[in-house]
Amino acid sequence: MMIKRKYGYDGASDGRARRIASAARMAAAASVAFALLALATPNCRAQSGASAGSAQAESSGGVSKWIGMTTHQVRKKLGEPTSSQMLQETGGLMLIYAKPGKTHYVFEIGPNGKVDKVAVIH
């Protein structure tokens, strides 16, 4: 039995509300991850594959070793991520590893399935 509201009920408004709530959660998760990527503290190293110079890559605390790895390779080394999020803007994926007492990682995986950006927080 459907309950009709004062203004009518077409069934579509619930679907829209769920999509909006889901999009809001995705945007919040993405903004947190990108904030982690943007941190410029001495303990955080963020690097993209395009801007990786050889001298910079060596001094970045091992960030460069992740660039170009596949999602499968990352999961093989670190296990299952704490959370993952599809990135609608790029068609890629964001993997977050934030386990207590361990180094935290945020990976941005491109649509080709390889790591494009990494943030490491020691």
PDB file of N, CA and C in Angstrom, residues 34-72:
ATOM      1  N   PHE A  34      41.337  14.042  -1.443  1.00  0.00           N
ATOM      2  CA  PHE A  34      42.118  15.047  -2.155  1.00  0.00           C
ATOM      3  C   PHE A  34      42.794  16.017  -1.193  1.00  0.00           C
ATOM      4  N   ALA A  35      42.179  16.257  -0.041  1.00  0.00           N
ATOM      5  CA  ALA A  35      42.842  17.072   0.977  1.00  0.00           C
ATOM      6  C   ALA A  35      44.102  16.369   1.471  1.00  0.00           C
ATOM      7  N   LEU A  36      44.010  15.046   1.652  1.00  0.00           N
ATOM      8  CA  LEU A  36      45.201  14.288   2.032  1.00  0.00           C
ATOM      9  C   LEU A  36      46.264  14.357   0.945  1.00  0.00           C
ATOM     10  N   LEU A  37      45.829  14.304  -0.312  1.00  0.00           N
ATOM     11  CA  LEU A  37      46.785  14.408  -1.418  1.00  0.00           C
ATOM     12  C   LEU A  37      47.456  15.777  -1.463  1.00  0.00           C
ATOM     13  N   ALA A  38      46.726  16.804  -1.052  1.00  0.00           N
ATOM     14  CA  ALA A  38      47.235  18.162  -1.140  1.00  0.00           C
ATOM     15  C   ALA A  38      48.120  18.563   0.035  1.00  0.00           C
ATOM     16  N   LEU A  39      48.150  17.768   1.086  1.00  0.00           N
ATOM     17  CA  LEU A  39      48.968  18.116   2.245  1.00  0.00           C
ATOM     18  C   LEU A  39      50.433  18.270   1.835  1.00  0.00           C
ATOM     19  N   ALA A  40      51.042  19.266   2.360  1.00  0.00           N
ATOM     20  CA  ALA A  40      52.444  19.510   2.006  1.00  0.00           C
ATOM     21  C   ALA A  40      53.319  19.529   3.255  1.00  0.00           C
ATOM     22  N   THR A  41      53.014  18.689   4.191  1.00  0.00           N
ATOM     23  CA  THR A  41      53.816  18.622   5.404  1.00  0.00           C
ATOM     24  C   THR A  41      55.037  17.748   5.147  1.00  0.00           C
ATOM     25  N   PRO A  42      56.056  17.843   5.990  1.00  0.00           N
ATOM     26  CA  PRO A  42      57.245  17.016   5.777  1.00  0.00           C
ATOM     27  C   PRO A  42      56.951  15.524   5.839  1.00  0.00           C
ATOM     28  N   ASN A  43      55.897  15.119   6.530  1.00  0.00           N
ATOM     29  CA  ASN A  43      55.579  13.699   6.642  1.00  0.00           C
ATOM     30  C   ASN A  43      54.700  13.191   5.513  1.00  0.00           C
ATOM     31  N   CYS A  44      54.279  14.052   4.621  1.00  0.00           N
ATOM     32  CA  CYS A  44      53.390  13.646   3.536  1.00  0.00           C
ATOM     33  C   CYS A  44      54.068  13.922   2.208  1.00  0.00           C
ATOM     34  N   ARG A  45      54.048  12.936   1.343  1.00  0.00           N
ATOM     35  CA  ARG A  45      54.646  13.081   0.024  1.00  0.00           C
ATOM     36  C   ARG A  45      53.588  12.732  -1.019  1.00  0.00           C
ATOM     37  N   ALA A  46      53.213  13.699  -1.827  1.00  0.00           N
ATOM     38  CA  ALA A  46      52.269  13.443  -2.906  1.00  0.00           C
ATOM     39  C   ALA A  46      52.981  13.696  -4.216  1.00  0.00           C
ATOM     40  N   GLN A  47      52.741  12.848  -5.194  1.00  0.00           N
ATOM     41  CA  GLN A  47      53.473  12.959  -6.439  1.00  0.00           C
ATOM     42  C   GLN A  47      52.637  12.368  -7.550  1.00  0.00           C
ATOM     43  N   SER A  48      52.686  12.972  -8.710  1.00  0.00           N
ATOM     44  CA  SER A  48      52.002  12.388  -9.853  1.00  0.00           C
ATOM     45  C   SER A  48      53.044  11.836 -10.804  1.00  0.00           C
ATOM     46  N   GLY A  49      52.628  10.943 -11.664  1.00  0.00           N
ATOM     47  CA  GLY A  49      53.553  10.328 -12.605  1.00  0.00           C
ATOM     48  C   GLY A  49      54.146  11.344 -13.559  1.00  0.00           C
ATOM     49  N   ALA A  50      53.391  12.367 -13.926  1.00  0.00           N
ATOM     50  CA  ALA A  50      53.873  13.358 -14.884  1.00  0.00           C
ATOM     51  C   ALA A  50      54.944  14.262 -14.290  1.00  0.00           C
ATOM     52  N   SER A  51      54.880  14.540 -12.992  1.00  0.00           N
ATOM     53  CA  SER A  51      55.817  15.481 -12.397  1.00  0.00           C
ATOM     54  C   SER A  51      56.956  14.788 -11.668  1.00  0.00           C
ATOM     55  N   ALA A  52      57.122  13.510 -11.851  1.00  0.00           N
ATOM     56  CA  ALA A  52      58.136  12.777 -11.109  1.00  0.00           C
ATOM     57  C   ALA A  52      59.484  12.877 -11.796  1.00  0.00           C
ATOM     58  N   GLY A  53      60.380  13.653 -11.196  1.00  0.00           N
ATOM     59  CA  GLY A  53      61.751  13.704 -11.674  1.00  0.00           C
ATOM     60  C   GLY A  53      62.555  12.661 -10.939  1.00  0.00           C
ATOM     61  N   SER A  54      63.682  12.224 -11.519  1.00  0.00           N
ATOM     62  CA  SER A  54      64.425  11.131 -10.887  1.00  0.00           C
ATOM     63  C   SER A  54      64.993  11.543  -9.537  1.00  0.00           C
ATOM     64  N   ALA A  55      65.522  12.762  -9.413  1.00  0.00           N
ATOM     65  CA  ALA A  55      66.060  13.210  -8.128  1.00  0.00           C
ATOM     66  C   ALA A  55      64.938  13.388  -7.117  1.00  0.00           C
ATOM     67  N   GLN A  56      63.822  13.930  -7.575  1.00  0.00           N
ATOM     68  CA  GLN A  56      62.679  14.134  -6.685  1.00  0.00           C
ATOM     69  C   GLN A  56      62.096  12.794  -6.258  1.00  0.00           C
ATOM     70  N   ALA A  57      62.049  11.841  -7.164  1.00  0.00           N
ATOM     71  CA  ALA A  57      61.470  10.539  -6.856  1.00  0.00           C
ATOM     72  C   ALA A  57      62.283   9.813  -5.795  1.00  0.00           C
ATOM     73  N   GLU A  58      63.577   9.961  -5.828  1.00  0.00           N
ATOM     74  CA  GLU A  58      64.424   9.288  -4.846  1.00  0.00           C
ATOM     75  C   GLU A  58      64.253   9.896  -3.468  1.00  0.00           C
ATOM     76  N   SER A  59      64.013  11.208  -3.395  1.00  0.00           N
ATOM     77  CA  SER A  59      63.889  11.865  -2.094  1.00  0.00           C
ATOM     78  C   SER A  59      62.467  11.848  -1.559  1.00  0.00           C
ATOM     79  N   SER A  60      61.530  11.267  -2.286  1.00  0.00           N
ATOM     80  CA  SER A  60      60.126  11.333  -1.885  1.00  0.00           C
ATOM     81  C   SER A  60      59.707  10.195  -0.969  1.00  0.00           C
ATOM     82  N   GLY A  61      60.615   9.453  -0.420  1.00  0.00           N
ATOM     83  CA  GLY A  61      60.267   8.425   0.551  1.00  0.00           C
ATOM     84  C   GLY A  61      59.583   7.212  -0.053  1.00  0.00           C
ATOM     85  N   GLY A  62      59.908   6.856  -1.290  1.00  0.00           N
ATOM     86  CA  GLY A  62      59.354   5.655  -1.895  1.00  0.00           C
ATOM     87  C   GLY A  62      58.023   5.835  -2.582  1.00  0.00           C
ATOM     88  N   VAL A  63      57.549   7.065  -2.752  1.00  0.00           N
ATOM     89  CA  VAL A  63      56.267   7.296  -3.428  1.00  0.00           C
ATOM     90  C   VAL A  63      56.355   6.851  -4.876  1.00  0.00           C
ATOM     91  N   SER A  64      57.473   7.077  -5.514  1.00  0.00           N
ATOM     92  CA  SER A  64      57.595   6.779  -6.938  1.00  0.00           C
ATOM     93  C   SER A  64      57.456   5.292  -7.246  1.00  0.00           C
ATOM     94  N   LYS A  65      57.732   4.431  -6.269  1.00  0.00           N
ATOM     95  CA  LYS A  65      57.609   2.999  -6.536  1.00  0.00           C
ATOM     96  C   LYS A  65      56.166   2.587  -6.793  1.00  0.00           C
ATOM     97  N   TRP A  66      55.198   3.375  -6.330  1.00  0.00           N
ATOM     98  CA  TRP A  66      53.788   3.047  -6.512  1.00  0.00           C
ATOM     99  C   TRP A  66      53.249   3.513  -7.862  1.00  0.00           C
ATOM    100  N   ILE A  67      53.833   4.589  -8.405  1.00  0.00           N
ATOM    101  CA  ILE A  67      53.339   5.162  -9.663  1.00  0.00           C
ATOM    102  C   ILE A  67      53.458   4.118 -10.771  1.00  0.00           C
ATOM    103  N   GLY A  68      52.358   3.883 -11.475  1.00  0.00           N
ATOM    104  CA  GLY A  68      52.347   2.940 -12.579  1.00  0.00           C
ATOM    105  C   GLY A  68      51.940   1.522 -12.197  1.00  0.00           C
ATOM    106  N   MET A  69      51.853   1.233 -10.893  1.00  0.00           N
ATOM    107  CA  MET A  69      51.409  -0.102 -10.470  1.00  0.00           C
ATOM    108  C   MET A  69      49.924  -0.274 -10.775  1.00  0.00           C
ATOM    109  N   THR A  70      49.507  -1.511 -10.959  1.00  0.00           N
ATOM    110  CA  THR A  70      48.093  -1.790 -11.173  1.00  0.00           C
ATOM    111  C   THR A  70      47.388  -1.922  -9.819  1.00  0.00           C
ATOM    112  N   THR A  71      46.084  -1.862  -9.860  1.00  0.00           N
ATOM    113  CA  THR A  71      45.293  -2.030  -8.647  1.00  0.00           C
ATOM    114  C   THR A  71      45.571  -3.390  -8.010  1.00  0.00           C
ATOM    115  N   HIS A  72      45.707  -4.395  -8.841  1.00  0.00           N
ATOM    116  CA  HIS A  72      45.991  -5.746  -8.344  1.00  0.00           C
ATOM    117  C   HIS A  72      47.317  -5.779  -7.587  1.00  0.00           C
TER     118      HIS A  72
END
